[in-house]
């Protein structure tokens, strides 16, 4: 019985090797390749625009959201406008919360008042639900907790009077 199964498998293999192979391509251009020339109509073998190929790859791999998040940082001036971009920088984006550092405390206050407008312009440029909230703060103040002359503990109490 085992011999009969082996003979049948060998016969099937020989028949498959002798038969000509036909290859097909699905609508996305994946799978087996077609032979010959493409006809006068649209064909998946025709050259494709780089942008459409890149868009299809991003959609297949689920990279739309990371690409939109990167657009917030890469095209900050285009997203919020040149005047605001001169005085602010995006710092980080986690969980839909964009942290923005302003040039001064006055600009931080101004950006807080413009938060709703900024969120609308960001959503229009990169898509909805990429940035859901803004966390705006002023410039970072110097830290006095570290340095070459740092004293452990509370230090002398007569420093300021």
Coordinates of C-alpha atoms in Angstrom, one line a residue:
X1 CA 0.0 0.0 0.0
X2 CA 2.8 2.4 0.8
X3 CA 4.4 1.5 -2.5
X4 CA 1.2 2.4 -4.4
X5 CA 1.0 5.8 -2.6
X6 CA 4.7 6.5 -3.5
X7 CA 4.2 5.6 -7.1
X8 CA 1.1 7.8 -7.4
X9 CA 3.0 10.8 -5.9
X10 CA 5.9 10.3 -8.3
X11 CA 3.6 10.1 -11.3
X12 CA 1.8 13.3 -10.2
X13 CA 5.2 15.0 -9.8
X14 CA 6.3 14.0 -13.3
X15 CA 3.1 15.2 -14.8
X16 CA 3.4 18.6 -13.1
X17 CA 7.0 19.0 -14.3
X18 CA 6.0 18.3 -17.9
X19 CA 2.9 20.5 -18.0
X20 CA 3.5 24.2 -18.8
X21 CA 3.1 26.5 -15.9
X22 CA 0.7 29.4 -16.1
X23 CA 1.4 32.3 -13.7
X24 CA -1.2 34.9 -12.7
X25 CA -1.0 38.3 -10.9
X26 CA -3.6 39.5 -8.5
X27 CA -5.0 43.1 -8.6
X28 CA -2.3 44.4 -6.2
X29 CA 0.5 43.1 -8.4
X30 CA 1.5 40.3 -5.9
X31 CA 1.7 36.6 -6.5
X32 CA 2.9 34.9 -9.6
X33 CA 4.2 36.9 -12.6
X34 CA 2.4 36.9 -16.0
X35 CA 4.5 36.1 -19.0
X36 CA 4.6 38.2 -22.2
X37 CA 3.8 41.8 -22.9
X38 CA 1.0 43.8 -21.3
X39 CA -1.8 44.8 -23.5
X40 CA -3.1 48.3 -24.4
X41 CA -5.2 48.5 -21.2
X42 CA -4.2 48.9 -17.6
X43 CA -2.2 46.0 -16.4
X44 CA -0.6 45.2 -13.0
X45 CA 2.8 44.8 -14.8
X46 CA 2.8 48.4 -16.0
X47 CA 5.1 50.9 -14.2
X48 CA 3.4 52.4 -11.2
X49 CA 3.8 55.8 -9.7
X50 CA 6.1 55.8 -6.7
X51 CA 3.6 57.6 -4.4
X52 CA 0.8 55.1 -5.1
X53 CA 3.1 52.1 -4.5
X54 CA 4.3 53.7 -1.3
X55 CA 0.7 54.4 -0.2
X56 CA -0.3 50.8 -0.9
X57 CA 2.7 49.4 1.1
X58 CA 2.0 51.8 4.0
X59 CA -1.7 50.6 4.1
X60 CA -0.7 46.9 3.9
X61 CA 1.7 47.3 6.8
X62 CA -0.4 49.6 8.9
X63 CA 2.0 52.5 8.9
X64 CA -0.6 55.3 8.4
X65 CA -0.7 56.5 12.0
X66 CA 3.1 56.5 12.5
X67 CA 3.5 58.4 9.2
X68 CA 0.9 61.0 10.4
X69 CA 2.7 61.4 13.7
X70 CA 6.0 61.9 11.9
X71 CA 4.3 64.6 9.7
X72 CA 3.5 66.6 12.9
X73 CA 7.2 66.8 13.7
X74 CA 8.6 67.0 10.2
X75 CA 6.2 69.6 8.8
X76 CA 5.6 71.6 12.0
X77 CA 5.8 74.9 10.1
X78 CA 3.3 73.8 7.5
X79 CA 1.0 72.3 10.1
X80 CA 0.7 75.3 12.4
X81 CA 1.9 78.2 10.3
X82 CA 5.3 79.9 10.1
X83 CA 4.7 82.5 12.9
X84 CA 3.8 79.9 15.5
X85 CA 6.5 77.5 14.3
X86 CA 9.2 80.2 14.9
X87 CA 8.2 80.4 18.6
X88 CA 7.4 76.8 19.4
X89 CA 8.7 73.3 18.9
X90 CA 6.9 69.9 19.2
X91 CA 8.7 67.8 21.8
X92 CA 6.9 64.4 22.0
X93 CA 3.7 62.7 21.0
X94 CA 2.4 59.9 23.2
X95 CA -1.1 58.5 23.3
X96 CA -2.5 61.4 21.2
X97 CA -1.1 64.1 23.6
X98 CA 1.3 66.4 21.9
X99 CA 3.8 68.2 24.1
X100 CA 4.8 71.6 22.7
X101 CA 7.6 73.8 24.2
X102 CA 7.1 77.6 23.6
X103 CA 10.0 80.1 23.3
X104 CA 8.7 82.1 26.3
X105 CA 6.0 82.0 28.9
X106 CA 4.1 84.7 27.0
X107 CA 4.1 82.5 23.9
X108 CA 3.1 79.5 26.0
X109 CA 0.0 81.5 27.2
X110 CA -0.8 82.6 23.7
X111 CA -0.6 79.0 22.4
X112 CA -2.8 77.8 25.3
X113 CA -5.5 80.2 24.1
X114 CA -5.0 79.0 20.5
X115 CA -5.1 75.3 21.4
X116 CA -8.5 74.6 19.8
X117 CA -7.4 76.3 16.6
X118 CA -4.1 74.4 16.6
X119 CA -5.9 71.1 17.1
X120 CA -8.1 71.8 14.1
X121 CA -5.2 72.8 11.9
X122 CA -3.3 69.7 12.9
X123 CA -6.3 67.5 12.3
X124 CA -6.8 69.0 8.9
X125 CA -3.2 68.5 7.9
X126 CA -2.4 65.0 9.3
X127 CA -5.8 63.4 10.1
X128 CA -8.2 63.2 12.9
X129 CA -7.4 61.4 16.2
X130 CA -3.6 61.7 15.6
X131 CA -3.4 64.5 18.1
X132 CA -6.2 64.7 20.6
X133 CA -4.8 67.1 23.2
X134 CA -2.0 69.7 23.5
X135 CA 0.2 70.0 26.5
X136 CA 1.9 73.4 26.2
X137 CA 4.7 74.6 28.5
X138 CA 7.2 77.4 28.5
X139 CA 11.0 77.1 28.3
X140 CA 12.8 74.8 30.6
X141 CA 14.3 76.6 33.6
X142 CA 17.8 75.7 34.7
X143 CA 18.0 73.1 37.4
X144 CA 19.8 74.0 40.6
X145 CA 19.8 70.4 41.8
X146 CA 23.0 69.4 40.0
X147 CA 26.4 71.0 39.4
X148 CA 30.0 71.0 40.6
X149 CA 29.2 72.8 43.9
X150 CA 26.1 70.9 45.0
X151 CA 25.9 70.2 48.7
X152 CA 24.1 67.1 49.8
X153 CA 21.2 67.7 52.2
X154 CA 19.5 71.0 52.9
X155 CA 22.7 73.0 52.9
X156 CA 23.4 76.2 54.9
X157 CA 20.2 78.1 55.9
X158 CA 21.7 81.6 56.0
X159 CA 22.2 81.9 52.2
X160 CA 19.2 84.2 51.6
X161 CA 19.1 86.1 54.8

